Amino acid sequence: MRKPQVDNKYNLTMAKIRRLKITDRSKVCEPLFWRNDVIGAWCICGSSGDDMDRRFATNNEFWIGIYDLNAKAYAGKFRVSLSSYGGMCGYVFNKFFDVKDIDNEQDLEIQEKFLAKINELIDCGVLAFNTEAAEIGGVN
């Protein structure tokens, strides 16, 4: 496995990410997010691999969603999911860049892309840890 190219500057794990809170909904908009009116959420997604990986379903994907306060399901929630094999299987891990959870280049690449996007959302003030959200006055 090559050395990861994204720094885990907040020492994040998947468990910590799932506990992040939305702090500033005014920043949840284009161009950072795209809108899904069907589920009532602003979304970000990314994938690993190239055109051949997508063609033969060997790519991985991540999805981040911030649901509207009045969404029919998951109202006001922040949710994430990762998948492998072109979306046919979930991709589950807790600690970033743990060798036992990385079987191929796509696994490493999707962890890097997902972590980079979460870092960006924290850096720009969209997401924060519970204590920071309480200080800012953010509510999820």
Short mmCIF file of C-alpha atoms in Angstrom, two decimals:
data_model
loop_
_atom_site.label_atom_id
_atom_site.label_comp_id
_atom_site.label_asym_id
_atom_site.label_seq_id
_atom_site.Cartn_x
_atom_site.Cartn_y
_atom_site.Cartn_z
CA MET A 1 0.00 0.00 0.00
CA ARG A 2 1.29 3.44 -0.88
CA LYS A 3 1.44 6.20 1.72
CA PRO A 4 -1.88 8.13 2.01
CA GLN A 5 -1.78 11.60 0.45
CA VAL A 6 -4.46 13.16 2.70
CA ASP A 7 -3.71 14.17 6.27
CA ASN A 8 -6.13 13.03 8.98
CA LYS A 9 -5.69 16.40 10.69
CA TYR A 10 -8.67 15.97 13.05
CA ASN A 11 -7.75 12.37 13.97
CA LEU A 12 -11.11 11.25 12.57
CA THR A 13 -12.60 7.79 12.60
CA MET A 14 -15.92 6.80 11.08
CA ALA A 15 -17.43 6.76 14.57
CA LYS A 16 -16.32 10.38 15.12
CA ILE A 17 -17.59 11.43 11.70
CA ARG A 18 -21.04 10.01 12.40
CA ARG A 19 -21.18 12.19 15.56
CA LEU A 20 -20.37 15.44 13.75
CA LYS A 21 -23.07 18.09 13.88
CA ILE A 22 -24.23 20.60 11.30
CA THR A 23 -23.18 24.07 12.44
CA ASP A 24 -24.00 26.40 9.55
CA ARG A 25 -26.81 25.44 7.18
CA SER A 26 -26.34 28.68 5.22
CA LYS A 27 -23.15 27.15 3.74
CA VAL A 28 -24.98 23.99 2.63
CA CYS A 29 -25.55 24.96 -0.99
CA GLU A 30 -24.00 24.96 -4.45
CA PRO A 31 -21.22 24.71 -5.56
CA LEU A 32 -19.99 22.49 -2.71
CA PHE A 33 -23.20 20.43 -2.61
CA TRP A 34 -25.74 19.32 -5.19
CA ARG A 35 -29.46 19.19 -4.51
CA ASN A 36 -31.61 16.04 -4.32
CA ASP A 37 -35.22 17.20 -4.08
CA VAL A 38 -36.55 13.65 -4.00
CA ILE A 39 -35.07 12.96 -0.56
CA GLY A 40 -34.91 16.60 0.56
CA ALA A 41 -31.14 16.79 1.04
CA TRP A 42 -28.00 18.52 -0.12
CA CYS A 43 -25.43 15.94 -1.21
CA ILE A 44 -21.78 15.40 -2.03
CA CYS A 45 -20.49 12.26 -3.68
CA GLY A 46 -17.26 10.95 -5.06
CA SER A 47 -15.80 7.82 -6.54
CA SER A 48 -12.50 6.04 -6.98
CA GLY A 49 -11.13 4.30 -10.01
CA ASP A 50 -11.26 5.12 -13.69
CA ASP A 51 -13.71 4.52 -16.54
CA MET A 52 -12.75 0.84 -16.73
CA ASP A 53 -13.40 0.43 -12.98
CA ARG A 54 -16.84 1.94 -13.42
CA ARG A 55 -17.50 -0.22 -16.48
CA PHE A 56 -16.60 -3.44 -14.65
CA ALA A 57 -17.96 -2.30 -11.25
CA THR A 58 -14.64 -2.32 -9.43
CA ASN A 59 -14.92 1.30 -8.27
CA ASN A 60 -15.81 2.58 -4.80
CA GLU A 61 -18.09 5.51 -3.94
CA PHE A 62 -18.91 7.80 -1.02
CA TRP A 63 -22.03 9.85 -0.36
CA ILE A 64 -22.59 12.64 2.16
CA GLY A 65 -26.06 14.02 2.77
CA ILE A 66 -27.36 16.88 4.85
CA TYR A 67 -31.13 16.56 5.08
CA ASP A 68 -33.55 19.47 5.22
CA LEU A 69 -35.11 20.18 8.59
CA ASN A 70 -38.49 19.16 7.13
CA ALA A 71 -37.32 16.14 5.07
CA LYS A 72 -39.72 13.17 5.12
CA ALA A 73 -36.96 10.85 6.36
CA TYR A 74 -33.89 11.78 8.41
CA ALA A 75 -35.12 15.35 8.93
CA GLY A 76 -32.22 17.61 9.91
CA LYS A 77 -29.68 14.78 9.91
CA PHE A 78 -26.16 14.43 8.54
CA ARG A 79 -25.53 10.99 6.99
CA VAL A 80 -22.68 9.29 5.16
CA SER A 81 -22.26 6.02 3.32
CA LEU A 82 -19.51 4.28 1.40
CA SER A 83 -19.86 1.46 -1.09
CA SER A 84 -17.66 -0.82 -3.16
CA TYR A 85 -17.99 -2.84 -6.35
CA GLY A 86 -19.92 -0.12 -8.13
CA GLY A 87 -22.42 0.24 -5.29
CA MET A 88 -23.19 -3.47 -4.96
CA CYS A 89 -21.60 -3.78 -1.50
CA GLY A 90 -21.11 -1.54 1.47
CA TYR A 91 -17.59 -0.49 2.34
CA VAL A 92 -17.16 -0.51 6.10
CA PHE A 93 -14.14 0.61 8.09
CA ASN A 94 -13.60 2.62 11.25
CA LYS A 95 -10.01 3.85 11.19
CA PHE A 96 -8.65 5.64 8.14
CA PHE A 97 -5.76 4.06 6.26
CA ASP A 98 -5.73 0.83 8.31
CA VAL A 99 -4.00 -1.80 6.15
CA LYS A 100 -6.53 -4.51 7.08
CA ASP A 101 -9.36 -2.46 5.53
CA ILE A 102 -7.58 -1.67 2.25
CA ASP A 103 -7.60 -4.42 -0.37
CA ASN A 104 -6.71 -2.33 -3.43
CA GLU A 105 -5.93 1.13 -4.77
CA GLN A 106 -9.64 2.04 -4.98
CA ASP A 107 -10.09 1.41 -1.24
CA LEU A 108 -7.23 3.77 -0.39
CA GLU A 109 -8.36 6.34 -2.94
CA ILE A 110 -11.95 6.47 -1.68
CA GLN A 111 -10.78 6.85 1.93
CA GLU A 112 -8.55 9.76 0.83
CA LYS A 113 -11.32 11.48 -1.14
CA PHE A 114 -13.89 11.00 1.62
CA LEU A 115 -11.52 12.24 4.34
CA ALA A 116 -10.53 15.27 2.24
CA LYS A 117 -14.19 16.22 1.80
CA ILE A 118 -14.98 15.80 5.53
CA ASN A 119 -11.89 17.89 6.38
CA GLU A 120 -13.17 20.58 4.00
CA LEU A 121 -16.64 20.58 5.60
CA ILE A 122 -15.09 21.00 9.06
CA ASP A 123 -12.63 23.65 7.84
CA CYS A 124 -15.35 25.78 6.25
CA GLY A 125 -17.64 25.52 9.29
CA VAL A 126 -20.41 23.32 7.91
CA LEU A 127 -19.67 20.51 10.38
CA ALA A 128 -18.20 20.49 13.89
CA PHE A 129 -17.76 18.19 16.85
CA ASN A 130 -20.53 18.23 19.48
CA THR A 131 -18.69 20.54 21.87
CA GLU A 132 -17.81 23.02 19.11
CA ALA A 133 -21.37 22.95 17.77
CA ALA A 134 -22.73 23.73 21.23
CA GLU A 135 -20.32 26.69 21.57
CA ILE A 136 -21.28 28.03 18.14
CA GLY A 137 -24.94 27.46 18.87
CA GLY A 138 -25.36 25.02 16.02
CA VAL A 139 -28.22 22.57 16.10
CA ASN A 140 -28.52 19.42 14.07
#
